[in-house]
Coordinates of C-alpha atoms in Angstrom, one line a residue:
X1 CA -8.7 15.0 -12.6
X2 CA -12.1 13.5 -13.1
X3 CA -13.7 12.0 -10.1
X4 CA -13.8 8.2 -10.3
X5 CA -16.8 5.9 -9.8
X6 CA -17.0 2.1 -9.5
X7 CA -20.5 0.9 -10.6
X8 CA -21.4 -2.7 -9.8
X9 CA -24.6 -4.2 -11.2
X10 CA -25.3 -7.4 -13.1
X11 CA -28.1 -5.8 -15.2
X12 CA -26.2 -4.9 -18.3
X13 CA -28.7 -2.4 -19.8
X14 CA -29.0 -0.5 -16.6
X15 CA -25.3 -0.6 -15.9
X16 CA -24.5 0.8 -19.5
X17 CA -27.2 3.4 -19.3
X18 CA -25.9 4.8 -15.9
X19 CA -22.3 4.6 -17.1
X20 CA -23.1 6.7 -20.2
X21 CA -24.9 9.3 -18.2
X22 CA -22.1 9.6 -15.6
X23 CA -19.5 9.9 -18.4
X24 CA -21.6 12.7 -19.9
X25 CA -21.3 14.4 -16.4
X26 CA -17.5 14.2 -16.6
X27 CA -17.0 11.2 -14.3
X28 CA -14.5 8.5 -14.9
X29 CA -16.4 5.2 -14.6
X30 CA -15.4 1.5 -14.3
X31 CA -18.0 -1.2 -14.1
X32 CA -18.4 -4.8 -12.8
X33 CA -21.1 -7.4 -12.9
X34 CA -20.6 -8.6 -9.4
X35 CA -18.7 -8.2 -6.2
X36 CA -15.8 -10.5 -7.2
X37 CA -15.1 -8.6 -10.5
X38 CA -15.2 -5.4 -8.5
X39 CA -12.7 -6.5 -6.0
X40 CA -10.4 -7.3 -8.9
X41 CA -10.7 -3.8 -10.2
X42 CA -10.1 -2.4 -6.7
X43 CA -6.7 -4.2 -6.7
X44 CA -5.3 -1.7 -9.1
X45 CA -7.8 1.2 -9.3
X46 CA -9.3 3.3 -6.4
X47 CA -12.6 5.1 -6.9
X48 CA -13.9 8.1 -5.1
X49 CA -17.2 6.4 -4.6
X50 CA -18.7 2.9 -5.0
X51 CA -22.2 2.4 -6.2
X52 CA -23.4 -1.3 -6.0
X53 CA -26.4 -3.4 -6.5
X54 CA -27.3 -6.0 -3.8
X55 CA -28.7 -9.0 -5.6
X56 CA -25.9 -10.2 -7.9
X57 CA -24.5 -13.6 -8.9
X58 CA -21.0 -15.0 -7.6
X59 CA -20.7 -12.3 -4.9
X60 CA -23.7 -10.2 -3.8
X61 CA -23.5 -6.6 -2.6
X62 CA -23.5 -7.5 1.1
X63 CA -20.4 -9.6 1.0
X64 CA -18.7 -7.1 -1.3
X65 CA -19.5 -4.3 1.2
X66 CA -18.1 -6.3 4.1
X67 CA -14.8 -7.0 2.3
X68 CA -14.4 -3.4 1.3
X69 CA -15.2 -2.2 5.0
X70 CA -12.5 -4.7 6.3
X71 CA -9.8 -3.2 4.2
X72 CA -7.6 -0.5 5.6
X73 CA -7.1 0.9 2.1
X74 CA -10.8 0.9 1.0
X75 CA -12.9 1.5 4.1
X76 CA -13.2 5.2 3.9
X77 CA -14.6 5.2 0.3
X78 CA -18.3 6.1 0.2
X79 CA -20.4 3.2 -0.4
X80 CA -24.0 3.5 -1.9
X81 CA -26.4 0.6 -2.4
X82 CA -28.9 0.3 -5.2
X83 CA -32.2 -1.4 -4.0
X84 CA -35.6 -2.1 -5.3
X85 CA -38.0 0.7 -4.7
X86 CA -40.5 -1.0 -2.2
X87 CA -38.2 -3.6 -0.7
X88 CA -38.4 -2.6 3.0
X89 CA -36.6 -5.7 4.2
X90 CA -33.6 -4.9 2.0
X91 CA -33.5 -1.3 3.3
X92 CA -33.6 -2.4 6.9
X93 CA -30.8 -4.9 6.2
X94 CA -28.7 -2.1 4.7
X95 CA -29.1 0.0 7.7
X96 CA -28.3 -2.8 10.1
X97 CA -25.2 -3.5 8.1
X98 CA -23.9 0.1 8.6
X99 CA -24.8 1.3 5.1
X100 CA -25.6 5.0 5.5
X101 CA -27.2 5.4 2.1
X102 CA -29.2 3.5 -0.5
X103 CA -30.9 4.5 -3.7
X104 CA -34.2 3.0 -4.7
X105 CA -34.6 1.8 -8.4
X106 CA -35.8 3.4 -10.5
X107 CA -34.3 6.8 -9.8
X108 CA -33.6 10.1 -11.6
X109 CA -29.9 10.6 -12.9
X110 CA -30.2 14.1 -11.3
X111 CA -30.8 12.6 -7.9
X112 CA -27.9 10.1 -8.4
X113 CA -25.5 13.0 -9.3
X114 CA -26.5 15.1 -6.3
X115 CA -25.9 12.1 -4.0
X116 CA -22.6 11.4 -5.6
X117 CA -21.4 15.0 -5.2
X118 CA -22.5 15.1 -1.6
X119 CA -20.7 11.8 -0.7
X120 CA -17.5 12.7 -2.5
X121 CA -17.4 16.1 -0.9
X122 CA -17.8 14.5 2.5
X123 CA -15.1 12.0 1.5
X124 CA -12.7 14.8 0.7
X125 CA -13.2 16.4 4.1
X126 CA -12.7 13.0 5.8
X127 CA -9.4 12.5 3.9
X128 CA -8.1 16.0 4.9
X129 CA -9.0 15.4 8.6
X130 CA -7.6 11.8 8.6
X131 CA -4.1 11.1 9.5
X132 CA -1.9 8.1 10.4
X133 CA -1.5 9.2 14.0
X134 CA -5.3 9.0 14.6
X135 CA -5.6 5.8 12.9
X136 CA -2.6 4.1 14.7
X137 CA -4.3 3.0 17.8
X138 CA -1.4 0.8 19.1
X139 CA 0.9 3.8 19.3
X140 CA 3.6 2.5 16.9
X141 CA 3.7 5.8 15.0
X142 CA 4.8 7.9 18.0
X143 CA 7.1 5.3 19.0
X144 CA 8.7 5.3 15.6
X145 CA 9.0 9.0 15.8
X146 CA 10.3 9.2 19.3
X147 CA 12.9 6.4 19.2
X148 CA 15.2 7.9 16.6
X149 CA 14.5 11.5 17.8
X150 CA 15.7 10.5 21.3
X151 CA 18.7 8.9 19.7
X152 CA 19.6 12.1 17.9
X153 CA 19.0 14.3 20.9
X154 CA 21.0 11.9 23.2
X155 CA 24.0 11.8 20.8
X156 CA 24.0 15.6 20.4
X157 CA 24.0 16.0 24.2
X158 CA 27.0 13.7 24.5
X159 CA 28.9 15.8 21.9
X160 CA 28.0 19.1 23.7
X161 CA 28.9 17.9 27.2
X162 CA 32.4 19.2 28.0
X163 CA 32.7 16.7 30.8
X164 CA 32.8 13.8 28.4
X165 CA 36.2 13.4 26.9
X166 CA 35.6 11.3 24.0
X167 CA 38.2 9.6 21.9
X168 CA 38.2 10.0 18.1
X169 CA 36.7 6.6 17.4
X170 CA 34.0 7.2 19.9
X171 CA 33.1 10.6 18.3
X172 CA 32.8 8.8 15.0
X173 CA 30.5 6.3 16.6
X174 CA 28.2 9.1 17.9
X175 CA 28.1 10.7 14.5
X176 CA 27.2 7.5 12.9
X177 CA 24.3 7.0 15.5
X178 CA 23.0 10.5 14.6
X179 CA 23.1 9.7 10.9
X180 CA 21.4 6.3 11.4
X181 CA 18.7 7.7 13.6
X182 CA 18.1 10.6 11.2
X183 CA 17.8 8.2 8.3
X184 CA 15.3 6.2 10.2
X185 CA 13.2 9.2 11.2
X186 CA 13.1 10.5 7.6
X187 CA 12.0 7.1 6.3
X188 CA 9.2 6.8 8.8
X189 CA 7.9 10.3 7.9
X190 CA 8.2 9.7 4.2
X191 CA 6.4 6.3 4.5
X192 CA 3.6 7.8 6.6
X193 CA 3.0 10.6 4.1
X194 CA 3.1 8.1 1.1
X195 CA 0.6 5.8 2.9
X196 CA -1.8 8.8 3.5
X197 CA -1.5 9.8 -0.2
X198 CA -2.2 6.2 -1.2
X199 CA -5.1 5.8 1.0
X200 CA -6.5 9.2 0.0
X201 CA -6.4 8.2 -3.7
X202 CA -3.9 11.0 -4.5
X203 CA -1.4 8.8 -6.4
X204 CA -1.7 8.0 -10.1
X205 CA -1.0 4.6 -11.6
X206 CA -0.8 5.3 -15.4
X207 CA -0.9 2.2 -17.8
X208 CA 1.9 3.8 -19.9
X209 CA 4.4 4.2 -17.0
X210 CA 7.5 2.0 -17.2
X211 CA 11.0 1.6 -15.6
X212 CA 14.2 -0.1 -16.6
X213 CA 14.6 -2.5 -13.8
X214 CA 18.4 -3.1 -13.7
X215 CA 19.0 0.7 -13.5
X216 CA 16.5 0.9 -10.5
X217 CA 18.2 -1.9 -8.7
X218 CA 21.6 -0.3 -9.1
X219 CA 20.2 3.0 -7.8
X220 CA 18.7 1.3 -4.8
X221 CA 21.9 -0.5 -4.1
X222 CA 23.8 2.9 -4.2
X223 CA 21.3 4.5 -1.9
X224 CA 21.4 1.6 0.7
X225 CA 25.3 1.5 0.6
X226 CA 25.4 5.4 0.9
X227 CA 23.7 4.9 4.3
X228 CA 26.1 2.1 5.4
X229 CA 29.1 1.3 3.0
X230 CA 29.5 -2.1 4.8
X231 CA 26.3 -3.4 3.3
X232 CA 27.6 -3.5 -0.2
X233 CA 29.5 -6.7 0.3
X234 CA 26.4 -8.4 1.6
X235 CA 24.3 -8.0 -1.5
X236 CA 24.6 -10.4 -4.3
X237 CA 23.1 -9.1 -7.6
X238 CA 22.3 -11.0 -10.8
X239 CA 19.7 -8.9 -12.6
X240 CA 18.9 -8.7 -16.3
X241 CA 17.9 -5.6 -18.1
X242 CA 14.2 -5.2 -18.9
X243 CA 11.5 -2.5 -19.1
X244 CA 8.6 -3.2 -16.6
X245 CA 5.3 -1.5 -16.3
X246 CA 5.7 0.5 -13.1
X247 CA 6.7 4.2 -12.3
X248 CA 10.3 4.7 -11.3
X249 CA 9.2 6.2 -8.0
X250 CA 7.1 3.2 -7.0
X251 CA 9.8 0.6 -8.2
X252 CA 12.5 2.4 -6.3
X253 CA 10.4 2.4 -3.1
X254 CA 9.6 -1.3 -3.4
X255 CA 13.3 -2.2 -3.9
X256 CA 14.6 0.0 -1.1
X257 CA 12.0 -1.4 1.4
X258 CA 12.3 -5.1 0.5
X259 CA 16.0 -5.2 0.0
X260 CA 16.5 -3.1 3.2
X261 CA 14.4 -5.4 5.2
X262 CA 16.2 -8.5 3.9
X263 CA 19.5 -6.9 5.1
X264 CA 18.2 -5.8 8.3
X265 CA 16.8 -9.2 9.4
X266 CA 19.4 -11.5 8.0
X267 CA 21.4 -13.2 10.8
X268 CA 25.2 -13.1 11.4
X269 CA 25.8 -10.6 8.5
X270 CA 24.7 -13.1 5.9
X271 CA 24.4 -12.3 2.4
X272 CA 21.1 -11.7 0.6
X273 CA 20.5 -12.6 -3.0
X274 CA 18.7 -10.3 -5.6
X275 CA 18.1 -11.9 -9.0
X276 CA 15.9 -11.0 -11.9
X277 CA 15.0 -12.3 -15.4
X278 CA 12.1 -12.6 -17.8
X279 CA 9.7 -15.1 -16.5
X280 CA 7.7 -15.4 -19.8
X281 CA 6.5 -13.1 -22.6
X282 CA 4.2 -11.2 -20.2
X283 CA 6.1 -10.9 -16.9
X284 CA 9.6 -10.2 -15.4
X285 CA 10.4 -12.0 -12.2
X286 CA 12.5 -10.4 -9.5
X287 CA 13.5 -12.6 -6.5
X288 CA 14.8 -11.2 -3.1
X289 CA 16.0 -13.9 -0.8
X290 CA 17.4 -13.5 2.7
X291 CA 18.4 -16.0 5.5
X292 CA 17.0 -14.0 8.4
X293 CA 14.4 -14.3 11.2
X294 CA 11.6 -15.3 8.8
X295 CA 7.8 -15.2 9.4
X296 CA 5.4 -17.9 10.4
X297 CA 2.4 -18.7 8.3
X298 CA 0.1 -17.0 10.8
X299 CA 2.2 -13.8 10.7
X300 CA 2.3 -13.8 6.9
X301 CA -1.5 -13.7 6.9
X302 CA -1.7 -10.8 9.4
X303 CA 0.8 -8.5 7.6
X304 CA -0.9 -5.1 7.6
X305 CA -0.3 -1.3 8.0
X306 CA 0.8 -1.2 11.6
X307 CA 1.7 -4.8 12.1
X308 CA 5.0 -5.8 13.5
X309 CA 6.3 -9.2 14.9
X310 CA 8.7 -10.2 17.8
X311 CA 9.5 -6.5 18.2
X312 CA 11.2 -6.7 21.6
X313 CA 13.1 -9.9 20.7
X314 CA 14.2 -8.7 17.2
X315 CA 14.3 -4.9 17.8
X316 CA 12.1 -4.2 14.7
X317 CA 12.0 -0.8 13.3
X318 CA 9.2 0.8 11.2
X319 CA 5.5 0.8 11.1
X320 CA 5.1 -2.2 8.9
X321 CA 4.2 0.4 6.2
X322 CA 7.1 -0.6 3.8
X323 CA 5.9 -4.1 3.2
X324 CA 2.2 -3.2 3.1
X325 CA 2.8 -0.2 0.6
X326 CA 5.0 -2.5 -1.5
X327 CA 2.3 -5.1 -1.8
X328 CA -0.3 -2.3 -2.7
X329 CA 2.0 -0.8 -5.4
X330 CA 2.3 -4.3 -7.0
X331 CA -1.4 -4.7 -7.0
X332 CA -2.1 -1.2 -8.4
X333 CA 0.3 -1.9 -11.3
X334 CA -1.2 -5.3 -11.9
X335 CA 2.0 -7.2 -10.8
X336 CA 2.1 -10.2 -8.5
X337 CA 3.5 -10.2 -5.0
X338 CA 4.5 -13.7 -3.6
X339 CA 6.2 -14.3 -0.1
X340 CA 7.4 -17.6 1.2
X341 CA 9.0 -17.7 4.7
X342 CA 10.0 -19.9 7.4
X343 CA 10.9 -19.0 11.0
X344 CA 14.6 -18.8 11.7
X345 CA 15.3 -20.0 8.1
X346 CA 14.6 -16.9 5.9
X347 CA 12.2 -15.3 3.4
X348 CA 11.9 -15.4 -0.4
X349 CA 9.9 -12.6 -2.0
X350 CA 9.0 -13.0 -5.7
X351 CA 7.8 -10.0 -7.7
X352 CA 6.2 -10.4 -11.1
X353 CA 6.1 -7.2 -13.1
X354 CA 4.2 -6.9 -16.3
X355 CA 6.6 -6.3 -19.2
X356 CA 6.5 -3.1 -21.1
X357 CA 6.6 -3.7 -24.9

């Protein structure tokens, strides 16, 4: 796979010239005229390096850089600034802002290629050394591993203890506890690996990928009810057939996480509603509605990789990865993710998938 470069510069002739030269050197290149346009590209496409001018209209390079470095999904990507040759003030500002490299205009394409290769190689080493355990400063990862693991080991100890005379129904409960803890542990590990692959730019998002959404919804329902048969009666479906532009694997992940969360946080065994139909000629709308604990407006703004809310009161499970990855998948496939929620009332999530013709 060709290495991917995002080039941001408002000077059309320079941008086009650099792009042509990079393509000749077997790079895949996308371009933007300013930071705002570049952020829109980053919603669905992740480069191996970003090369950006500083002085640009609408959003300059400094603000663009700050936004990238504040993003959990983007902050490890090498970022190189283009500066005027003799502008010492700009260079000093780059250094003070934490930019570790800038290239002075004009420059030789050979020098640019050398810098790109060095930066991408360093980025690859960082990706190999980086893992979610190190990034998870608040310790949720180990907690999410240890909690189900202790549940499994504790249940096994009960079964193996000859002094415990368990009745048949109690034995069934212990087996169910082991199964539930095992499923939780498996999901945590899978989501963690998926997040790392997503962050390390190892997942492909092809424009020609598509899925039949009703088929995926039914598969998700079967998977959820396989884990707990009692959940089947709590899910109300009204979903129309349609082909949408997203890979089966990613759509199945989104559905499992969002429907699973809706069931988990709905009070008093209330039903959840899953409905889907064509919104217009361009998008398919899928709605997942629950009547659970809900989020406040402040919490909705803070949804991130390791973020959880009211953990002790609501006994939440998971790293917060499921919702975060689902939102990222929607962005990467040029869909729209909308969430409306109210504390102690419920949550409505609307997903708008581009239609596949």
